[in-house]
Short mmCIF file of N, CA and C in Angstrom, two decimals:
data_model
loop_
_atom_site.label_atom_id
_atom_site.label_comp_id
_atom_site.label_asym_id
_atom_site.label_seq_id
_atom_site.Cartn_x
_atom_site.Cartn_y
_atom_site.Cartn_z
N MET A 1 -20.85 25.61 23.54
CA MET A 1 -20.59 24.96 25.04
C MET A 1 -22.13 24.60 25.30
N ALA A 2 -22.51 23.50 26.25
CA ALA A 2 -23.60 23.18 26.61
C ALA A 2 -23.92 24.34 27.69
N ASP A 3 -25.20 24.49 28.01
CA ASP A 3 -25.77 25.23 28.85
C ASP A 3 -25.78 24.42 30.40
N LEU A 4 -25.04 24.76 31.30
CA LEU A 4 -24.96 24.10 32.35
C LEU A 4 -26.08 24.15 33.22
N THR A 5 -26.75 25.05 33.06
CA THR A 5 -27.84 25.17 34.08
C THR A 5 -29.07 24.24 33.59
N GLU A 6 -28.79 23.42 32.49
CA GLU A 6 -29.79 22.31 32.07
C GLU A 6 -29.32 21.08 32.52
N ALA A 7 -28.00 20.95 32.96
CA ALA A 7 -27.41 19.72 33.09
C ALA A 7 -27.98 18.94 34.13
N GLU A 8 -28.14 17.82 33.85
CA GLU A 8 -28.86 16.94 34.83
C GLU A 8 -27.48 16.25 35.77
N LEU A 9 -27.66 15.95 37.06
CA LEU A 9 -26.55 15.33 37.82
C LEU A 9 -27.14 13.99 38.21
N HIS A 10 -26.04 13.13 38.07
CA HIS A 10 -26.79 11.68 38.67
C HIS A 10 -25.28 11.23 39.73
N PRO A 11 -25.45 11.71 41.05
CA PRO A 11 -24.42 11.20 41.85
C PRO A 11 -24.32 9.66 41.81
N LEU A 12 -23.07 9.38 42.08
CA LEU A 12 -22.76 8.02 42.41
C LEU A 12 -22.52 7.71 43.92
N ILE A 13 -23.17 6.84 44.45
CA ILE A 13 -23.14 6.61 45.95
C ILE A 13 -22.13 5.54 46.10
N GLU A 14 -20.88 5.94 46.72
CA GLU A 14 -19.61 4.93 46.64
C GLU A 14 -19.00 4.51 48.03
N SER A 15 -19.76 4.93 49.23
CA SER A 15 -19.24 4.90 50.53
C SER A 15 -20.20 4.52 51.50
N ALA A 16 -19.79 4.23 52.51
CA ALA A 16 -20.58 4.00 53.82
C ALA A 16 -21.43 5.36 53.95
N ALA A 17 -20.74 6.38 54.09
CA ALA A 17 -21.54 7.61 54.34
C ALA A 17 -22.17 8.21 53.24
N GLY A 18 -22.05 7.66 52.13
CA GLY A 18 -23.01 8.05 50.85
C GLY A 18 -24.36 7.44 51.12
N VAL A 19 -24.15 6.02 51.46
CA VAL A 19 -25.52 5.10 51.73
C VAL A 19 -26.31 5.65 52.70
N GLU A 20 -25.59 6.11 53.82
CA GLU A 20 -26.22 6.65 55.03
C GLU A 20 -26.98 8.08 54.65
N ASN A 21 -26.52 8.84 53.62
CA ASN A 21 -26.92 9.91 53.19
C ASN A 21 -27.49 9.87 51.95
N ALA A 22 -28.08 8.76 51.35
CA ALA A 22 -28.54 8.81 50.08
C ALA A 22 -29.76 9.69 49.65
N TYR A 23 -30.78 9.71 50.78
CA TYR A 23 -32.00 10.52 50.46
C TYR A 23 -31.51 12.18 50.48
N ARG A 24 -30.52 12.37 51.61
CA ARG A 24 -29.88 14.00 51.23
C ARG A 24 -29.38 14.19 49.95
N ILE A 25 -28.48 13.40 49.63
CA ILE A 25 -27.96 13.55 48.45
C ILE A 25 -29.00 13.48 47.15
N ALA A 26 -29.96 12.63 47.28
CA ALA A 26 -30.78 12.65 46.19
C ALA A 26 -31.77 13.92 46.04
N THR A 27 -31.75 14.72 47.16
CA THR A 27 -32.70 15.80 47.29
C THR A 27 -31.96 17.12 47.38
N ALA A 28 -30.39 16.88 47.18
CA ALA A 28 -29.48 18.36 47.51
C ALA A 28 -29.65 19.21 46.62
N HIS A 29 -30.22 19.02 45.40
CA HIS A 29 -30.24 20.51 44.54
C HIS A 29 -31.34 19.83 43.33
N PRO A 30 -32.21 20.71 42.86
CA PRO A 30 -33.06 20.45 41.69
C PRO A 30 -32.30 19.73 40.49
N ALA A 31 -31.19 19.78 40.11
CA ALA A 31 -30.43 19.48 39.04
C ALA A 31 -30.28 17.68 39.30
N VAL A 32 -30.44 17.35 40.34
CA VAL A 32 -30.27 15.75 40.80
C VAL A 32 -31.61 15.04 40.12
N ALA A 33 -31.01 14.22 39.03
CA ALA A 33 -32.24 13.78 38.39
C ALA A 33 -32.35 12.27 38.65
N GLY A 34 -31.25 11.58 39.46
CA GLY A 34 -31.15 10.32 39.64
C GLY A 34 -29.93 9.76 40.52
N ILE A 35 -29.90 8.74 41.32
CA ILE A 35 -28.78 8.40 41.84
C ILE A 35 -28.39 6.90 41.53
N ALA A 36 -27.27 6.45 41.79
CA ALA A 36 -26.74 5.23 41.66
C ALA A 36 -25.87 4.66 42.51
N LEU A 37 -25.59 3.30 42.64
CA LEU A 37 -24.82 2.76 43.64
C LEU A 37 -23.19 2.41 42.82
N GLY A 38 -22.25 2.77 43.41
CA GLY A 38 -20.98 2.64 42.67
C GLY A 38 -20.42 1.27 43.47
N GLU A 39 -20.85 0.26 43.13
CA GLU A 39 -20.62 -0.91 43.80
C GLU A 39 -19.10 -1.28 44.08
N ALA A 40 -18.26 -1.21 43.16
CA ALA A 40 -16.91 -1.58 43.26
C ALA A 40 -16.19 -0.59 44.59
N ASP A 41 -16.45 0.54 44.43
CA ASP A 41 -15.78 1.53 45.46
C ASP A 41 -16.50 1.13 46.79
N LEU A 42 -17.78 0.97 46.72
CA LEU A 42 -18.42 0.52 47.93
C LEU A 42 -17.89 -0.64 48.73
N ARG A 43 -17.72 -1.74 47.95
CA ARG A 43 -17.15 -2.80 48.28
C ARG A 43 -15.80 -2.62 48.89
N SER A 44 -14.96 -1.75 48.44
CA SER A 44 -13.70 -1.39 48.92
C SER A 44 -13.66 -0.55 50.10
N ASP A 45 -14.64 0.36 50.36
CA ASP A 45 -14.90 1.20 51.65
C ASP A 45 -15.37 0.36 52.40
N LEU A 46 -16.23 -0.71 52.29
CA LEU A 46 -16.49 -1.80 53.58
C LEU A 46 -15.87 -2.68 53.74
N GLY A 47 -15.05 -2.91 52.74
CA GLY A 47 -14.11 -4.21 52.96
C GLY A 47 -14.63 -5.56 52.76
N ILE A 48 -15.73 -5.70 51.95
CA ILE A 48 -16.65 -6.83 51.67
C ILE A 48 -16.02 -7.39 50.12
N SER A 49 -16.47 -8.57 50.07
CA SER A 49 -16.49 -9.35 48.79
C SER A 49 -17.66 -10.09 48.52
N ASP A 50 -18.44 -10.41 49.26
CA ASP A 50 -19.56 -11.07 49.32
C ASP A 50 -20.78 -10.35 48.73
N GLU A 51 -21.32 -10.80 47.68
CA GLU A 51 -22.38 -10.05 46.81
C GLU A 51 -23.51 -9.87 47.63
N ALA A 52 -24.03 -10.87 48.82
CA ALA A 52 -25.05 -10.74 49.48
C ALA A 52 -24.76 -9.24 50.36
N ALA A 53 -23.66 -9.21 50.73
CA ALA A 53 -23.37 -7.94 51.64
C ALA A 53 -24.03 -6.58 50.98
N LEU A 54 -24.19 -6.67 49.51
CA LEU A 54 -24.44 -5.25 48.77
C LEU A 54 -26.16 -5.17 48.81
N ALA A 55 -26.81 -6.33 49.34
CA ALA A 55 -28.05 -6.30 49.23
C ALA A 55 -28.93 -5.16 50.14
N TRP A 56 -28.47 -4.86 51.06
CA TRP A 56 -29.15 -3.64 51.99
C TRP A 56 -28.73 -2.39 51.16
N PRO A 57 -27.26 -2.10 50.81
CA PRO A 57 -27.07 -0.67 50.10
C PRO A 57 -27.84 -0.58 49.06
N ARG A 58 -28.04 -1.81 48.37
CA ARG A 58 -28.84 -1.54 46.75
C ARG A 58 -30.26 -1.16 47.43
N GLY A 59 -31.03 -1.77 48.18
CA GLY A 59 -32.20 -1.42 48.52
C GLY A 59 -32.38 -0.08 48.97
N ARG A 60 -31.41 0.38 49.83
CA ARG A 60 -31.43 1.71 50.41
C ARG A 60 -31.42 2.79 49.41
N ILE A 61 -30.59 2.49 48.22
CA ILE A 61 -30.37 3.59 47.17
C ILE A 61 -31.72 3.43 46.54
N VAL A 62 -32.44 2.07 45.96
CA VAL A 62 -33.68 2.25 45.34
C VAL A 62 -34.80 3.06 46.06
N VAL A 63 -34.69 2.89 47.46
CA VAL A 63 -35.82 3.48 48.35
C VAL A 63 -35.47 5.07 48.47
N ALA A 64 -34.07 5.36 48.43
CA ALA A 64 -33.92 6.93 48.52
C ALA A 64 -34.46 7.57 47.26
N ALA A 65 -33.94 6.96 46.35
CA ALA A 65 -34.24 7.45 44.86
C ALA A 65 -35.77 7.80 44.81
N ARG A 66 -36.70 6.78 45.03
CA ARG A 66 -38.17 7.13 45.05
C ARG A 66 -38.69 7.69 46.06
N ALA A 67 -37.98 7.62 47.33
CA ALA A 67 -38.82 8.72 48.25
C ALA A 67 -38.28 10.15 47.84
N ALA A 68 -37.46 10.33 47.18
CA ALA A 68 -37.01 11.72 46.48
C ALA A 68 -37.86 12.11 45.23
N GLY A 69 -38.46 11.16 44.86
CA GLY A 69 -39.34 11.34 43.49
C GLY A 69 -38.40 10.95 42.17
N LEU A 70 -37.36 10.37 42.34
CA LEU A 70 -36.45 10.23 41.33
C LEU A 70 -36.82 8.88 40.59
N PRO A 71 -36.38 8.49 39.47
CA PRO A 71 -36.48 7.15 38.69
C PRO A 71 -35.66 6.25 39.49
N HIS A 72 -35.98 5.03 39.19
CA HIS A 72 -35.15 3.86 39.99
C HIS A 72 -33.79 4.08 39.34
N PRO A 73 -32.76 3.57 40.25
CA PRO A 73 -31.29 3.85 39.97
C PRO A 73 -31.02 3.03 38.62
N ARG A 74 -30.17 3.54 37.93
CA ARG A 74 -29.71 3.18 36.49
C ARG A 74 -28.06 3.00 36.85
N CYS A 75 -27.59 2.18 35.82
CA CYS A 75 -26.26 1.83 35.83
C CYS A 75 -25.67 3.18 35.06
N PRO A 76 -24.69 3.71 35.48
CA PRO A 76 -24.19 4.97 34.82
C PRO A 76 -23.51 4.70 33.46
N SER A 77 -22.93 3.61 33.34
CA SER A 77 -21.94 3.42 32.19
C SER A 77 -23.17 3.03 31.08
N THR A 78 -24.30 2.27 31.35
CA THR A 78 -25.07 1.74 30.39
C THR A 78 -26.37 2.92 30.29
N ARG A 79 -26.64 3.11 31.41
CA ARG A 79 -27.96 4.12 31.52
C ARG A 79 -29.12 3.40 31.34
N THR A 80 -28.83 2.04 31.75
CA THR A 80 -29.95 0.84 31.94
C THR A 80 -30.18 0.42 33.38
N SER A 81 -31.52 0.07 33.61
CA SER A 81 -31.61 -0.63 34.81
C SER A 81 -30.74 -1.73 35.15
N PRO A 82 -30.01 -1.88 36.29
CA PRO A 82 -29.16 -3.00 36.45
C PRO A 82 -30.00 -4.16 37.14
N THR A 83 -29.73 -5.24 37.35
CA THR A 83 -30.67 -6.32 37.47
C THR A 83 -31.08 -6.41 38.88
N TRP A 84 -30.48 -5.70 39.87
CA TRP A 84 -31.18 -5.26 41.13
C TRP A 84 -32.11 -4.36 41.27
N THR A 85 -32.59 -3.51 40.17
CA THR A 85 -33.73 -2.81 40.31
C THR A 85 -34.81 -3.62 39.37
N ASP A 86 -34.61 -4.70 38.95
CA ASP A 86 -35.69 -5.28 38.05
C ASP A 86 -36.62 -6.02 38.73
N TRP A 87 -37.03 -5.69 39.83
CA TRP A 87 -37.93 -6.34 40.82
C TRP A 87 -39.16 -5.81 40.71
N GLN A 88 -40.17 -6.74 41.07
CA GLN A 88 -41.40 -6.06 41.04
C GLN A 88 -41.89 -5.72 42.36
N PRO A 89 -42.30 -4.53 42.53
CA PRO A 89 -42.68 -3.93 43.79
C PRO A 89 -44.15 -4.42 44.06
N PRO A 90 -44.34 -4.36 45.31
CA PRO A 90 -45.88 -4.91 46.06
C PRO A 90 -46.99 -3.93 45.09
N ALA A 91 -47.90 -4.46 44.92
CA ALA A 91 -49.01 -3.85 44.18
C ALA A 91 -49.30 -2.61 44.60
N ALA A 92 -49.25 -2.21 46.07
CA ALA A 92 -49.63 -0.77 46.42
C ALA A 92 -48.68 0.11 45.84
N TRP A 93 -47.43 -0.28 45.52
CA TRP A 93 -46.36 0.65 45.22
C TRP A 93 -46.54 0.77 43.54
N ALA A 94 -46.93 -0.24 42.91
CA ALA A 94 -46.90 -0.19 41.40
C ALA A 94 -47.49 0.88 40.98
N ALA A 95 -48.67 1.39 41.34
CA ALA A 95 -49.40 2.64 40.86
C ALA A 95 -48.53 3.89 40.99
N GLY A 96 -47.71 3.99 41.85
CA GLY A 96 -46.93 5.19 42.08
C GLY A 96 -45.68 5.13 41.26
N ARG A 97 -45.23 4.18 40.68
CA ARG A 97 -43.83 3.75 40.28
C ARG A 97 -43.79 4.63 39.04
N ALA A 98 -42.63 5.62 39.01
CA ALA A 98 -42.68 6.52 37.69
C ALA A 98 -41.49 5.69 36.73
N SER A 99 -41.91 5.97 35.35
CA SER A 99 -41.07 5.40 34.66
C SER A 99 -40.47 6.60 33.73
N SER A 100 -39.04 6.30 33.33
CA SER A 100 -38.57 7.48 32.57
C SER A 100 -37.65 6.99 31.82
N ALA A 101 -37.19 7.96 30.67
CA ALA A 101 -36.29 7.53 29.69
C ALA A 101 -34.94 7.90 30.27
N ALA A 102 -33.92 7.13 29.86
CA ALA A 102 -32.60 7.40 30.41
C ALA A 102 -32.12 8.70 29.97
N PRO A 103 -31.77 9.82 31.21
CA PRO A 103 -31.44 11.15 31.00
C PRO A 103 -30.03 11.18 30.49
N ARG A 104 -29.79 12.40 29.98
CA ARG A 104 -28.46 12.53 29.76
C ARG A 104 -27.69 12.93 31.25
N SER A 105 -26.45 12.86 31.49
CA SER A 105 -26.03 13.08 32.74
C SER A 105 -24.53 13.53 32.90
N THR A 106 -24.33 14.03 34.00
CA THR A 106 -23.20 14.42 34.77
C THR A 106 -22.81 13.69 35.83
N HIS A 107 -21.90 12.72 35.87
CA HIS A 107 -21.71 11.98 36.95
C HIS A 107 -20.96 12.56 37.96
N ALA A 108 -21.05 12.47 39.27
CA ALA A 108 -20.25 12.98 40.35
C ALA A 108 -20.26 11.77 41.51
N SER A 109 -19.23 11.82 42.35
CA SER A 109 -19.09 10.95 43.39
C SER A 109 -19.24 11.64 44.63
N TYR A 110 -19.93 10.79 45.66
CA TYR A 110 -19.93 11.41 46.58
C TYR A 110 -19.23 10.30 47.93
N ARG A 111 -18.23 10.94 48.44
CA ARG A 111 -17.37 10.02 49.32
C ARG A 111 -17.43 10.64 50.67
#
């Protein structure tokens, strides 16, 4: 059995409350190694279907992750960066941008 003290947590943010608390979730425990946006559930919670309506929540998750010292959000199913995080930050941010290999994870949802 795996040693649970070494497990990394990657919470999925899937609700309006989760987006509003993204930084608190990202810093809730030392085992949190990254956060990601659960877009399908968030769409349902917000009652939206427009892709453009997800721009702000996506940005909020990226900012919360980086402010917490975590890597850019990754797609939980593929452990790769989703298209919306493949942007180039301003030059002033680039120097502080951390890169990391895709970690092993335990997924949890915050609702």
